[in-house]
Amino acid sequence: METAETRLVKFGIFMTLQPPSIICYLASIHYILSHRNTRQALHNHGPLVLLFVGLLTVIFDLSMILDFLRTGVVTPSNEAYCSMWIFLDMLLYALTCALMLWISIERHILIFHNQQLFDTKRKRFFVHYFPIAFIFGYLIVFYAYNVFFYPCKNQYDYQVVICSGACFAFANPILGLYDQFANSVVPYLLITIVNVGLWLRIVWQKHYRMRRAVDWRQHRKIIVQFAPVLIVYMFG
């Protein structure tokens, strides 16, 4: 049961962490964008997009949560604000899940199939750039329609965080389950499976000498750099 005291404790913790989080996001983004080789490296594009999504989450979604924790009431208390908050909250979370999954999958491709799948601009477009664009397009359309245009009447509760949620999940339980599993649970499970599979594949390659040698020094950054992000995501 949420009380005024627990809200204030959460407010103090989140408020303390928000500024350094924004600084870390901005510093990481600036580092990638300001170094040409780092900026052009394919394995940095996915994490860069993920950093922007995280920055938007901390600036907008967390700020809305902080305002609610401070007052105990959604302010302003109107449907437009609630709908926008729900849209941003659901979209940014789903984008984080989907991008984490794609980055995990792409590491397999970059390490083990780099020459076959990235040797032409056409292949790079379809294998590298298109999946990220598709993730954004699909999730923006999905949540924009279901939050703003789905034929149901929202019954927002202004004393509950994110106004108790969008009506589409209650009006259409199948659609609500699809959203929960397809955009959250399944990506979470696949992220775990794909990353465990990557480490097992690396061990197999290094110890059992498959036909095609892999330059482990060249791909060390790809293997190591994403591990802290993955750990924070899985256990955070």
CSV table of C-alpha atoms in Angstrom, one decimal:
chain,number,residue,atom,x,y,z
A,1,MET,CA,0.0,0.0,0.0
A,2,GLU,CA,1.5,3.3,-1.1
A,3,THR,CA,1.6,6.0,1.6
A,4,ALA,CA,2.8,9.6,1.7
A,5,GLU,CA,6.0,8.5,3.5
A,6,THR,CA,6.9,5.8,0.9
A,7,ARG,CA,6.2,8.2,-1.9
A,8,LEU,CA,8.6,10.8,-0.4
A,9,VAL,CA,11.3,8.2,0.1
A,10,LYS,CA,11.0,7.1,-3.5
A,11,PHE,CA,10.9,10.8,-4.6
A,12,GLY,CA,14.1,11.5,-2.7
A,13,ILE,CA,15.9,8.5,-4.2
A,14,PHE,CA,14.8,9.1,-7.7
A,15,MET,CA,15.4,12.9,-7.5
A,16,THR,CA,19.0,12.2,-6.2
A,17,LEU,CA,19.7,9.8,-9.1
A,18,GLN,CA,18.1,11.8,-11.9
A,19,PRO,CA,20.8,14.5,-12.4
A,20,PRO,CA,23.8,12.2,-12.5
A,21,SER,CA,21.9,9.8,-14.8
A,22,ILE,CA,21.3,12.6,-17.3
A,23,ILE,CA,24.9,13.7,-17.1
A,24,CYS,CA,26.1,10.1,-17.7
A,25,TYR,CA,23.7,9.7,-20.7
A,26,LEU,CA,24.9,13.0,-22.2
A,27,ALA,CA,28.5,12.2,-21.6
A,28,SER,CA,28.2,8.8,-23.2
A,29,ILE,CA,26.3,10.2,-26.2
A,30,HIS,CA,28.8,13.0,-26.6
A,31,TYR,CA,31.7,10.6,-26.5
A,32,ILE,CA,30.3,8.4,-29.3
A,33,LEU,CA,29.3,11.3,-31.5
A,34,SER,CA,32.5,13.3,-31.1
A,35,HIS,CA,34.9,10.5,-32.1
A,36,ARG,CA,34.6,9.6,-35.8
A,37,ASN,CA,35.8,6.0,-35.6
A,38,THR,CA,33.5,5.3,-32.6
A,39,ARG,CA,30.6,7.1,-34.3
A,40,GLN,CA,31.0,5.1,-37.6
A,41,ALA,CA,31.5,1.7,-35.9
A,42,LEU,CA,28.4,-0.4,-36.6
A,43,HIS,CA,28.4,-2.0,-33.2
A,44,ASN,CA,28.0,1.4,-31.6
A,45,HIS,CA,24.9,2.4,-33.5
A,46,GLY,CA,22.4,0.3,-31.5
A,47,PRO,CA,23.8,1.3,-28.1
A,48,LEU,CA,23.8,4.9,-29.2
A,49,VAL,CA,20.1,4.7,-30.1
A,50,LEU,CA,19.5,2.9,-26.8
A,51,LEU,CA,21.3,5.8,-25.0
A,52,PHE,CA,18.9,8.3,-26.6
A,53,VAL,CA,15.9,6.3,-25.5
A,54,GLY,CA,17.3,6.1,-22.0
A,55,LEU,CA,17.9,9.8,-21.9
A,56,LEU,CA,14.3,10.5,-23.0
A,57,THR,CA,13.1,8.1,-20.3
A,58,VAL,CA,15.0,9.9,-17.5
A,59,ILE,CA,14.1,13.4,-18.7
A,60,PHE,CA,10.4,12.9,-19.5
A,61,ASP,CA,9.0,9.7,-18.0
A,62,LEU,CA,11.0,9.9,-14.7
A,63,SER,CA,10.1,13.6,-14.3
A,64,MET,CA,6.4,12.8,-14.6
A,65,ILE,CA,6.9,10.0,-12.0
A,66,LEU,CA,8.7,12.5,-9.7
A,67,ASP,CA,5.9,15.0,-9.9
A,68,PHE,CA,3.4,12.3,-9.0
A,69,LEU,CA,5.5,11.1,-6.0
A,70,ARG,CA,5.9,14.7,-4.8
A,71,THR,CA,2.2,15.5,-4.8
A,72,GLY,CA,0.4,12.2,-4.7
A,73,VAL,CA,-1.8,13.3,-7.6
A,74,VAL,CA,-1.3,13.3,-11.4
A,75,THR,CA,-0.8,17.0,-12.4
A,76,PRO,CA,-2.4,18.3,-14.6
A,77,SER,CA,-5.3,16.0,-13.9
A,78,ASN,CA,-6.8,15.6,-17.4
A,79,GLU,CA,-7.1,13.0,-20.1
A,80,ALA,CA,-4.6,14.5,-22.5
A,81,TYR,CA,-1.8,14.5,-20.0
A,82,CYS,CA,-2.6,10.9,-18.9
A,83,SER,CA,-2.8,9.7,-22.4
A,84,MET,CA,0.6,11.3,-23.3
A,85,TRP,CA,2.2,9.9,-20.1
A,86,ILE,CA,0.9,6.4,-20.8
A,87,PHE,CA,2.1,6.6,-24.4
A,88,LEU,CA,5.6,7.7,-23.5
A,89,ASP,CA,5.9,5.3,-20.6
A,90,MET,CA,4.8,2.2,-22.6
A,91,LEU,CA,6.6,3.3,-25.8
A,92,LEU,CA,10.0,4.0,-24.1
A,93,TYR,CA,9.9,0.8,-22.1
A,94,ALA,CA,9.0,-1.3,-25.1
A,95,LEU,CA,11.7,0.4,-27.2
A,96,THR,CA,14.3,-0.4,-24.5
A,97,CYS,CA,13.3,-4.1,-24.6
A,98,ALA,CA,13.2,-4.4,-28.4
A,99,LEU,CA,16.5,-2.5,-28.8
A,100,MET,CA,18.2,-4.6,-26.2
A,101,LEU,CA,17.1,-7.7,-28.0
A,102,TRP,CA,18.2,-6.5,-31.4
A,103,ILE,CA,21.6,-5.4,-30.1
A,104,SER,CA,22.0,-8.8,-28.5
A,105,ILE,CA,21.2,-10.5,-31.8
A,106,GLU,CA,23.3,-8.2,-33.9
A,107,ARG,CA,26.4,-9.0,-31.8
A,108,HIS,CA,26.1,-12.6,-33.1
A,109,ILE,CA,26.0,-11.2,-36.6
A,110,LEU,CA,28.9,-8.8,-36.1
A,111,ILE,CA,31.2,-11.3,-34.5
A,112,PHE,CA,30.4,-14.4,-36.6
A,113,HIS,CA,28.9,-13.3,-39.9
A,114,ASN,CA,30.4,-9.8,-40.4
A,115,GLN,CA,32.0,-10.4,-43.8
A,116,GLN,CA,29.0,-12.2,-45.3
A,117,LEU,CA,26.2,-9.8,-44.1
A,118,PHE,CA,27.9,-6.4,-44.0
A,119,ASP,CA,30.1,-6.4,-47.1
A,120,THR,CA,27.7,-4.2,-49.2
A,121,LYS,CA,25.7,-1.1,-48.6
A,122,ARG,CA,22.5,-2.9,-49.5
A,123,LYS,CA,23.2,-5.7,-46.9
A,124,ARG,CA,24.1,-3.1,-44.3
A,125,PHE,CA,20.9,-1.3,-44.8
A,126,PHE,CA,18.6,-4.4,-44.5
A,127,VAL,CA,20.6,-6.1,-41.8
A,128,HIS,CA,21.8,-3.2,-39.7
A,129,TYR,CA,19.6,0.0,-40.2
A,130,PHE,CA,16.2,-1.4,-41.2
A,131,PRO,CA,15.6,-3.5,-38.0
A,132,ILE,CA,16.1,-0.4,-35.8
A,133,ALA,CA,13.8,1.7,-38.1
A,134,PHE,CA,11.2,-1.1,-38.0
A,135,ILE,CA,11.3,-1.3,-34.2
A,136,PHE,CA,10.6,2.4,-33.9
A,137,GLY,CA,7.9,2.4,-36.6
A,138,TYR,CA,6.1,-0.7,-35.3
A,139,LEU,CA,6.1,0.4,-31.6
A,140,ILE,CA,5.1,4.1,-32.3
A,141,VAL,CA,2.2,3.0,-34.5
A,142,PHE,CA,1.1,0.3,-32.0
A,143,TYR,CA,1.0,2.5,-29.0
A,144,ALA,CA,-0.2,5.6,-30.7
A,145,TYR,CA,-3.3,3.8,-32.1
A,146,ASN,CA,-4.0,1.8,-28.9
A,147,VAL,CA,-3.5,4.6,-26.5
A,148,PHE,CA,-5.1,7.5,-28.4
A,149,PHE,CA,-7.5,5.9,-30.9
A,150,TYR,CA,-8.6,2.5,-29.6
A,151,PRO,CA,-12.4,2.5,-29.4
A,152,CYS,CA,-12.8,2.4,-25.6
A,153,LYS,CA,-13.4,4.9,-22.8
A,154,ASN,CA,-10.5,5.6,-20.5
A,155,GLN,CA,-11.3,5.7,-16.8
A,156,TYR,CA,-8.2,7.5,-15.6
A,157,ASP,CA,-7.4,7.5,-11.8
A,158,TYR,CA,-5.4,10.6,-11.1
A,159,GLN,CA,-4.3,9.3,-7.7
A,160,VAL,CA,-2.4,6.3,-9.3
A,161,VAL,CA,0.9,6.4,-11.2
A,162,ILE,CA,0.4,6.7,-15.0
A,163,CYS,CA,-3.3,7.2,-14.3
A,164,SER,CA,-3.9,3.4,-13.9
A,165,GLY,CA,-3.1,2.7,-17.5
A,166,ALA,CA,-4.7,2.7,-20.9
A,167,CYS,CA,-8.2,1.2,-21.5
A,168,PHE,CA,-7.3,-1.0,-24.5
A,169,ALA,CA,-5.6,-3.5,-22.2
A,170,PHE,CA,-8.9,-3.9,-20.2
A,171,ALA,CA,-11.3,-3.6,-23.1
A,172,ASN,CA,-9.5,-6.2,-25.2
A,173,PRO,CA,-7.7,-8.7,-22.9
A,174,ILE,CA,-6.2,-10.5,-25.9
A,175,LEU,CA,-4.6,-7.3,-27.1
A,176,GLY,CA,-3.5,-6.6,-23.6
A,177,LEU,CA,-1.8,-10.0,-23.3
A,178,TYR,CA,-0.2,-9.6,-26.7
A,179,ASP,CA,1.2,-6.2,-25.6
A,180,GLN,CA,2.5,-7.7,-22.3
A,181,PHE,CA,4.1,-10.8,-23.9
A,182,ALA,CA,5.2,-9.6,-27.3
A,183,ASN,CA,6.6,-6.3,-26.2
A,184,SER,CA,7.9,-7.1,-22.8
A,185,VAL,CA,8.0,-10.7,-21.5
A,186,VAL,CA,9.2,-12.4,-24.7
A,187,PRO,CA,11.9,-9.9,-25.5
A,188,TYR,CA,13.2,-10.2,-21.9
A,189,LEU,CA,13.4,-14.0,-22.1
A,190,LEU,CA,15.0,-13.8,-25.6
A,191,ILE,CA,17.6,-11.3,-24.4
A,192,THR,CA,18.7,-13.8,-21.8
A,193,ILE,CA,18.7,-16.7,-24.2
A,194,VAL,CA,20.6,-14.8,-26.9
A,195,ASN,CA,23.3,-13.5,-24.6
A,196,VAL,CA,23.9,-16.8,-22.9
A,197,GLY,CA,24.0,-18.4,-26.4
A,198,LEU,CA,26.6,-15.8,-27.4
A,199,TRP,CA,28.9,-16.6,-24.5
A,200,LEU,CA,28.5,-20.4,-25.1
A,201,ARG,CA,29.2,-19.9,-28.8
A,202,ILE,CA,32.4,-17.9,-28.0
A,203,VAL,CA,33.6,-20.6,-25.6
A,204,TRP,CA,32.9,-23.3,-28.2
A,205,GLN,CA,34.7,-21.3,-31.0
A,206,LYS,CA,37.8,-20.6,-28.8
A,207,HIS,CA,38.2,-24.1,-27.4
A,208,TYR,CA,37.1,-26.3,-30.3
A,209,ARG,CA,38.6,-24.4,-33.2
A,210,MET,CA,35.8,-24.2,-35.8
A,211,ARG,CA,36.8,-23.9,-39.4
A,212,ARG,CA,36.5,-20.1,-39.7
A,213,ALA,CA,38.8,-18.4,-37.3
A,214,VAL,CA,37.4,-15.3,-35.4
A,215,ASP,CA,39.6,-12.4,-34.6
A,216,TRP,CA,38.8,-12.2,-30.9
A,217,ARG,CA,41.0,-9.0,-30.3
A,218,GLN,CA,39.0,-7.2,-33.0
A,219,HIS,CA,35.6,-8.2,-31.5
A,220,ARG,CA,36.6,-7.9,-27.8
A,221,LYS,CA,34.9,-4.5,-27.5
A,222,ILE,CA,31.7,-5.8,-29.0
A,223,ILE,CA,31.7,-8.7,-26.6
A,224,VAL,CA,32.6,-6.7,-23.4
A,225,GLN,CA,31.0,-3.3,-23.9
A,226,PHE,CA,27.4,-4.4,-23.8
A,227,ALA,CA,27.8,-6.6,-20.7
A,228,PRO,CA,27.3,-3.9,-18.0
A,229,VAL,CA,24.3,-2.6,-19.8
A,230,LEU,CA,22.8,-6.1,-20.0
A,231,ILE,CA,23.5,-6.7,-16.3
A,232,VAL,CA,21.8,-3.5,-15.3
A,233,TYR,CA,18.8,-4.3,-17.6
A,234,MET,CA,18.4,-7.9,-16.4
A,235,PHE,CA,18.7,-7.2,-12.7
A,236,GLY,CA,17.8,-3.5,-12.4
